[in-house]
Amino acid sequence: MDEITTELGSLNEEVIGHMNTWVDLLGGGEVGRWVGAALVLLIFFIFKRVLVRGALGILRRIAQQRAQSMIANVLDAFALPLQALVMLLGVYFATELLALPDAINTVGMDAITLASAFCVFWALFRAVEPVAVSLNRLVGRFGAGLGDDLRQFFIRGVKTLIVVIGGVIFLEGWGIDVSAFLGGLGLAGMAVALAAKDSVANIFGGLTIFADNLYKRGDWIETPHFEGTVEVVGLRATKVRTFAKALVTMPNAQIVDSPVINWSRMTHRRIKMVIGLEYRTTAKQMEAIVEKLRMFLKEDDDVAQTDVAQMVHLSDFGASSININLYYFTKTTDWVTWRDIRNRHIIAFKRIVEEEGAAFAFPSQSLYVETMPETLSNPNDDLRSTQKIG
């Protein structure tokens, strides 16, 4: 590392020596140095445009031809910071030509150094998202929605790290002892840890959601607290849009510690139904209806035939009907399609019952009177009472 620094220093002195020679050719003096500085800035300005439109442009086209879109996007991200870095280099050499006073020169060199460091971190910051695109194949194993959430988590985390490191370097560059400041924070570490324990728990909860693939954006989930569609899986909390269109934000730690039903992971969707027949329906009619219902479900293309239960049985004698219980599953899990299938089946079941000459029962009550009160048993008594009153 020291050898590299020595070589760069020698190169720097050699370049500055050549520029001073060119200034002497321009006549030297104060005016010659300002003219030389202006020429240096112009040369670096031209070099900046040639570098970006020439070298980077060629590399970008080569990357696109080889289907390396990530490299092409990274080169695009480096374009602006690289231009700024080239111009800062031009400002540095122009400043060296001007031979400014030591106080001004020191401040100027510090500013150029910090600006150069800023350009480096700016380039890294801009390159995070293009690099994250290369994670598509890796995070795609978790599913499209969860993969996108993992990608956003990676982008936010790396950008935050770059900003923190860049901030520390800037503070150190301005003479602020950041290490002492961070060491002072250690004295209050216990209090900070206790105050931030919920935040830390939520962060680990978010990592658990990603690791276990508990749910992803767009899933329909149900917890003891809410039910709805996941909109955002964040590092600290999950945002769910309920079916009432309200937005619920729940900390990840509470979600992980409670049972979560992911309805979007259903393989089939269930239909439970009870058909009530009138008590006057004969046994022969009931047998025929049950058999036709079973055949209908076996021949329906929308009904799942394997890996799930499919049951049609007379279940019980109800208060006003003889009940047939149907329990089966559809192949689709889409809610709207499932409702259309259920709607079609209800009409078909009604038709089957009617074809057998039976009918659906409805709630009813029968009242049996064994005796009538004596005052009402003889209508002549009421007639005599009416005559007396008249």
XYZ file of C-alpha atoms in Angstrom:
390
model
C 0.000 0.000 0.000
C 2.879 2.372 0.845
C 4.472 1.627 -2.532
C 1.251 2.557 -4.311
C 1.019 5.810 -2.335
C 4.644 6.636 -3.191
C 4.067 5.965 -6.901
C 0.939 8.153 -6.923
C 2.835 10.954 -5.185
C 5.640 10.782 -7.741
C 3.120 10.798 -10.603
C 1.364 13.795 -9.067
C 4.596 15.762 -8.777
C 5.559 14.843 -12.339
C 2.213 15.996 -13.756
C 2.354 19.276 -11.819
C 5.930 19.813 -13.025
C 4.849 19.388 -16.651
C 1.946 21.806 -16.153
C 4.290 24.428 -14.659
C 6.459 24.033 -17.740
C 3.435 24.662 -19.965
C 2.578 27.746 -17.916
C 6.087 29.073 -18.438
C 5.571 28.590 -22.178
C 2.443 30.763 -21.886
C 4.537 33.585 -20.444
C 4.403 32.678 -16.748
C 3.278 35.187 -14.153
C -0.101 35.496 -12.478
C -2.026 35.828 -15.734
C -0.290 32.812 -17.227
C -1.217 30.681 -14.224
C -4.896 31.721 -14.419
C -4.935 30.980 -18.132
C -3.277 27.636 -17.473
C -5.810 26.810 -14.752
C -8.657 27.638 -17.134
C -7.115 25.424 -19.817
C -6.761 22.585 -17.330
C -10.447 22.850 -16.387
C -11.393 22.896 -20.073
C -9.256 19.817 -20.780
C -10.818 17.891 -17.906
C -14.309 19.017 -18.956
C -13.703 17.610 -22.448
C -12.136 14.475 -20.964
C -15.207 14.025 -18.765
C -17.559 14.024 -21.744
C -15.283 11.753 -23.774
C -14.994 9.339 -20.853
C -18.749 9.110 -20.254
C -19.948 9.116 -23.851
C -16.991 7.201 -25.186
C -15.490 4.647 -22.833
C -18.531 4.086 -20.632
C -20.830 4.082 -23.653
C -18.771 1.376 -25.376
C -18.629 -0.742 -22.236
C -22.377 -0.348 -21.773
C -23.125 -1.475 -25.337
C -20.831 -4.489 -24.915
C -22.616 -5.436 -21.697
C -26.032 -5.165 -23.356
C -24.903 -7.279 -26.299
C -23.799 -9.982 -23.876
C -27.095 -9.759 -21.967
C -25.354 -8.297 -18.908
C -28.042 -5.786 -18.025
C -26.853 -5.481 -14.436
C -23.366 -4.321 -15.541
C -24.916 -1.872 -18.014
C -27.132 -0.404 -15.280
C -24.184 -0.131 -12.878
C -22.209 1.775 -15.517
C -25.164 4.151 -15.903
C -25.210 4.645 -12.139
C -21.473 5.451 -12.130
C -21.767 8.027 -14.944
C -22.705 11.159 -12.950
C -20.416 10.514 -9.932
C -17.530 9.734 -12.300
C -18.052 13.005 -14.176
C -18.021 14.909 -10.903
C -14.863 13.063 -9.810
C -13.081 13.958 -13.056
C -14.006 17.630 -12.647
C -12.749 17.560 -9.037
C -9.451 16.203 -10.329
C -9.342 19.090 -12.771
C -10.047 21.558 -9.951
C -7.211 19.988 -7.952
C -4.628 20.461 -10.714
C -5.923 23.942 -11.503
C -5.519 24.877 -7.840
C -1.965 23.540 -7.836
C -1.159 25.786 -10.804
C -2.506 28.902 -9.119
C -0.120 28.577 -6.133
C -2.696 29.957 -3.695
C -1.774 30.938 -0.099
C -1.287 28.027 2.275
C -4.433 28.760 4.310
C -6.676 28.844 1.238
C -4.861 25.904 -0.343
C -5.332 23.764 2.793
C -9.055 24.485 2.988
C -9.406 23.884 -0.746
C -7.592 20.529 -0.581
C -9.758 19.406 2.342
C -12.899 20.375 0.448
C -11.726 18.529 -2.697
C -10.879 15.438 -0.627
C -14.296 15.388 1.034
C -16.037 16.031 -2.289
C -14.110 13.139 -3.849
C -15.135 10.852 -1.000
C -18.714 12.016 -1.495
C -18.518 11.070 -5.197
C -17.300 7.590 -4.304
C -20.146 6.995 -1.840
C -22.597 8.609 -4.244
C -21.566 6.101 -6.925
C -21.954 3.200 -4.493
C -25.344 4.522 -3.375
C -26.577 4.736 -6.981
C -25.241 1.267 -7.805
C -27.193 -0.498 -5.050
C -30.447 -0.821 -6.984
C -28.842 -2.101 -10.234
C -26.884 -4.664 -8.208
C -30.097 -5.690 -6.441
C -31.541 -6.659 -9.822
C -28.985 -9.458 -9.964
C -30.673 -10.940 -6.876
C -33.810 -11.724 -8.878
C -32.791 -15.301 -9.509
C -31.860 -15.872 -5.870
C -34.837 -14.200 -4.203
C -37.191 -15.609 -6.857
C -37.065 -18.898 -4.974
C -39.153 -17.255 -2.245
C -41.901 -16.253 -4.694
C -42.490 -13.067 -6.654
C -44.070 -11.008 -3.859
C -41.684 -12.062 -1.098
C -38.708 -11.803 -3.470
C -39.592 -8.182 -4.164
C -39.850 -7.499 -0.424
C -36.431 -9.103 0.164
C -34.955 -7.015 -2.621
C -36.340 -3.818 -1.110
C -35.030 -4.882 2.299
C -31.552 -5.414 0.807
C -31.648 -2.042 -0.967
C -32.729 -0.121 2.148
C -30.187 -1.910 4.347
C -27.195 -1.386 2.044
C -28.112 2.247 1.335
C -28.401 2.921 5.060
C -24.987 1.323 5.641
C -23.407 3.423 2.879
C -24.903 6.628 4.296
C -23.705 5.798 7.820
C -20.152 4.972 6.717
C -20.038 8.046 4.475
C -21.294 10.230 7.323
C -18.593 8.916 9.661
C -15.870 9.593 7.070
C -17.163 13.128 6.470
C -17.199 13.898 10.169
C -13.683 12.508 10.554
C -12.617 14.616 7.574
C -13.835 17.781 9.292
C -11.852 16.919 12.414
C -14.730 15.586 14.502
C -13.647 12.642 16.646
C -16.426 10.213 15.777
C -14.764 7.308 17.581
C -14.932 9.233 20.850
C -18.554 10.062 20.174
C -19.394 6.414 19.463
C -17.478 5.388 22.568
C -19.549 7.823 24.597
C -22.676 6.176 23.309
C -21.488 2.952 24.883
C -22.048 4.480 28.319
C -25.733 4.784 27.533
C -25.850 1.454 25.692
C -27.922 -0.262 28.358
C -30.600 2.425 28.330
C -30.666 2.509 24.531
C -30.928 -1.276 24.370
C -33.857 -1.310 26.773
C -35.604 1.493 24.897
C -35.040 -0.140 21.516
C -35.847 -3.731 22.491
C -39.239 -3.565 20.782
C -37.678 -2.249 17.588
C -35.051 -4.988 17.657
C -37.760 -7.592 18.239
C -39.704 -6.253 15.249
C -36.587 -6.397 13.049
C -35.974 -10.018 14.005
C -39.667 -10.657 13.430
C -39.316 -9.289 9.893
C -36.291 -11.522 9.281
C -38.322 -14.487 10.544
C -41.123 -13.670 8.103
C -38.615 -13.614 5.232
C -36.796 -16.767 6.362
C -39.948 -18.852 6.966
C -41.733 -17.427 3.925
C -44.705 -16.834 6.219
C -46.489 -14.629 3.699
C -45.707 -12.210 0.899
C -47.188 -9.119 -0.654
C -50.621 -9.847 -2.125
C -51.418 -12.796 0.192
C -54.719 -13.057 2.025
C -53.910 -13.701 5.690
C -55.888 -13.924 8.909
C -54.622 -13.394 12.459
C -56.425 -12.962 15.786
C -56.101 -9.197 15.229
C -57.129 -8.664 11.584
C -57.833 -10.244 8.213
C -56.980 -8.853 4.805
C -54.479 -8.596 1.950
C -50.795 -7.909 2.619
C -49.626 -4.677 0.979
C -46.186 -4.101 2.516
C -43.805 -6.413 4.372
C -41.462 -3.968 6.044
C -38.454 -4.375 8.285
C -40.403 -3.163 11.321
C -44.060 -3.766 10.521
C -46.464 -5.334 8.042
C -49.250 -3.318 6.415
C -52.479 -5.167 5.622
C -55.493 -3.845 3.727
C -58.623 -5.266 5.359
C -61.729 -6.184 3.356
C -63.310 -3.000 4.715
C -60.486 -1.171 2.853
C -58.895 0.027 6.095
C -55.092 -0.128 6.368
C -53.768 -1.974 9.431
C -50.115 -1.639 10.455
C -49.006 -4.418 12.798
C -45.482 -4.805 14.289
C -43.759 -7.906 12.974
C -42.975 -9.229 16.452
C -46.685 -9.450 17.319
C -47.516 -11.180 14.036
C -44.767 -13.778 14.431
C -45.878 -14.547 17.994
C -49.503 -15.167 16.957
C -51.084 -17.814 14.705
C -51.276 -16.702 11.078
C -53.609 -18.324 8.554
C -52.442 -17.812 4.978
C -55.566 -18.389 2.918
C -53.655 -17.749 -0.306
C -51.784 -21.016 0.231
C -54.952 -23.096 -0.153
C -54.635 -25.950 -2.651
C -58.439 -26.215 -3.020
C -61.439 -24.265 -1.775
C -64.108 -25.979 0.307
C -67.871 -25.995 -0.134
C -70.128 -27.037 2.766
C -73.858 -27.190 2.169
C -77.013 -28.646 3.757
C -80.097 -29.521 1.700
C -83.318 -29.943 3.686
C -85.995 -32.233 2.203
C -89.601 -32.325 3.286
C -90.612 -35.111 5.688
C -93.082 -36.420 3.169
C -90.171 -37.338 0.861
C -90.076 -41.122 0.445
C -87.022 -43.255 1.146
C -86.808 -44.174 -2.543
C -86.740 -40.485 -3.523
C -84.028 -39.729 -0.963
C -81.840 -42.584 -2.240
C -82.217 -41.350 -5.816
C -81.450 -37.738 -4.863
C -78.311 -38.696 -2.921
C -77.076 -40.862 -5.792
C -77.667 -38.130 -8.385
C -75.886 -35.567 -6.212
C -72.848 -37.852 -5.933
C -72.768 -38.484 -9.673
C -73.083 -34.762 -10.385
C -70.051 -33.944 -8.221
C -67.975 -36.776 -9.725
C -68.667 -35.586 -13.268
C -68.170 -31.852 -12.616
C -64.851 -30.561 -14.012
C -64.653 -27.795 -11.400
C -64.788 -30.211 -8.456
C -61.551 -31.711 -7.085
C -61.638 -35.509 -7.275
C -58.311 -36.470 -5.631
C -56.369 -35.607 -2.473
C -59.493 -34.167 -0.826
C -62.720 -35.474 0.699
C -65.957 -35.624 -1.275
C -69.000 -36.627 0.777
C -72.762 -36.590 0.208
C -74.825 -38.228 2.990
C -78.159 -38.008 4.748
C -77.026 -36.431 7.987
C -79.932 -36.078 10.420
C -83.612 -35.525 11.042
C -83.988 -31.807 11.503
C -86.738 -29.833 13.199
C -88.603 -29.442 9.932
C -86.577 -31.358 7.340
C -84.523 -34.436 6.545
C -81.045 -33.049 5.894
C -78.519 -34.009 3.241
C -74.968 -32.847 4.033
C -72.601 -32.032 1.136
C -68.859 -31.612 1.735
C -66.447 -31.213 -1.211
C -63.744 -28.999 -2.705
C -63.317 -27.007 -5.895
C -60.139 -27.010 -7.968
C -59.944 -23.233 -7.986
C -59.025 -21.112 -4.989
C -60.109 -17.827 -6.562
C -62.931 -16.384 -4.492
C -65.028 -14.991 -7.373
C -64.698 -18.172 -9.433
C -65.568 -20.230 -6.354
C -68.727 -18.198 -5.824
C -69.735 -18.726 -9.473
C -69.283 -22.492 -9.052
C -71.306 -22.513 -5.837
C -74.042 -20.507 -7.552
C -74.185 -23.020 -10.423
C -74.269 -25.974 -8.053
C -77.172 -24.596 -6.019
C -79.261 -24.336 -9.192
C -78.228 -27.877 -10.226
C -79.086 -29.326 -6.800
C -82.482 -27.648 -6.903
C -83.125 -29.193 -10.330
C -82.138 -32.690 -9.104
C -84.559 -32.503 -6.190
C -87.381 -31.298 -8.419
C -86.736 -34.056 -10.995
C -87.374 -36.668 -8.303
C -90.697 -35.095 -7.394
C -89.469 -33.905 -3.998
C -89.283 -30.436 -2.558
C -87.189 -28.395 -0.174
C -88.492 -27.999 3.343
C -88.908 -24.676 5.042
C -89.133 -23.944 8.787
C -92.607 -24.735 10.055
C -94.464 -25.722 13.225
C -97.535 -27.908 13.733
C -99.924 -27.261 16.655
C -102.054 -30.155 17.979
C -105.032 -29.356 20.323
C -106.347 -32.295 22.304
C -109.328 -30.564 24.041
C -111.164 -27.282 23.745
C -112.260 -25.129 26.724
C -115.947 -25.698 27.738
C -116.843 -22.037 27.253
C -115.951 -22.409 23.599
C -117.203 -25.976 23.099
C -120.969 -25.001 22.893
C -121.653 -22.226 20.370
C -125.260 -21.870 21.698
C -123.856 -20.380 24.930
C -122.267 -17.557 22.985
C -125.513 -17.052 21.077
C -127.546 -16.826 24.299
C -125.097 -14.368 25.804
C -125.398 -12.207 22.752
C -129.187 -12.265 22.926
C -129.198 -11.285 26.603
C -126.925 -8.376 25.926
C -129.123 -7.276 23.074
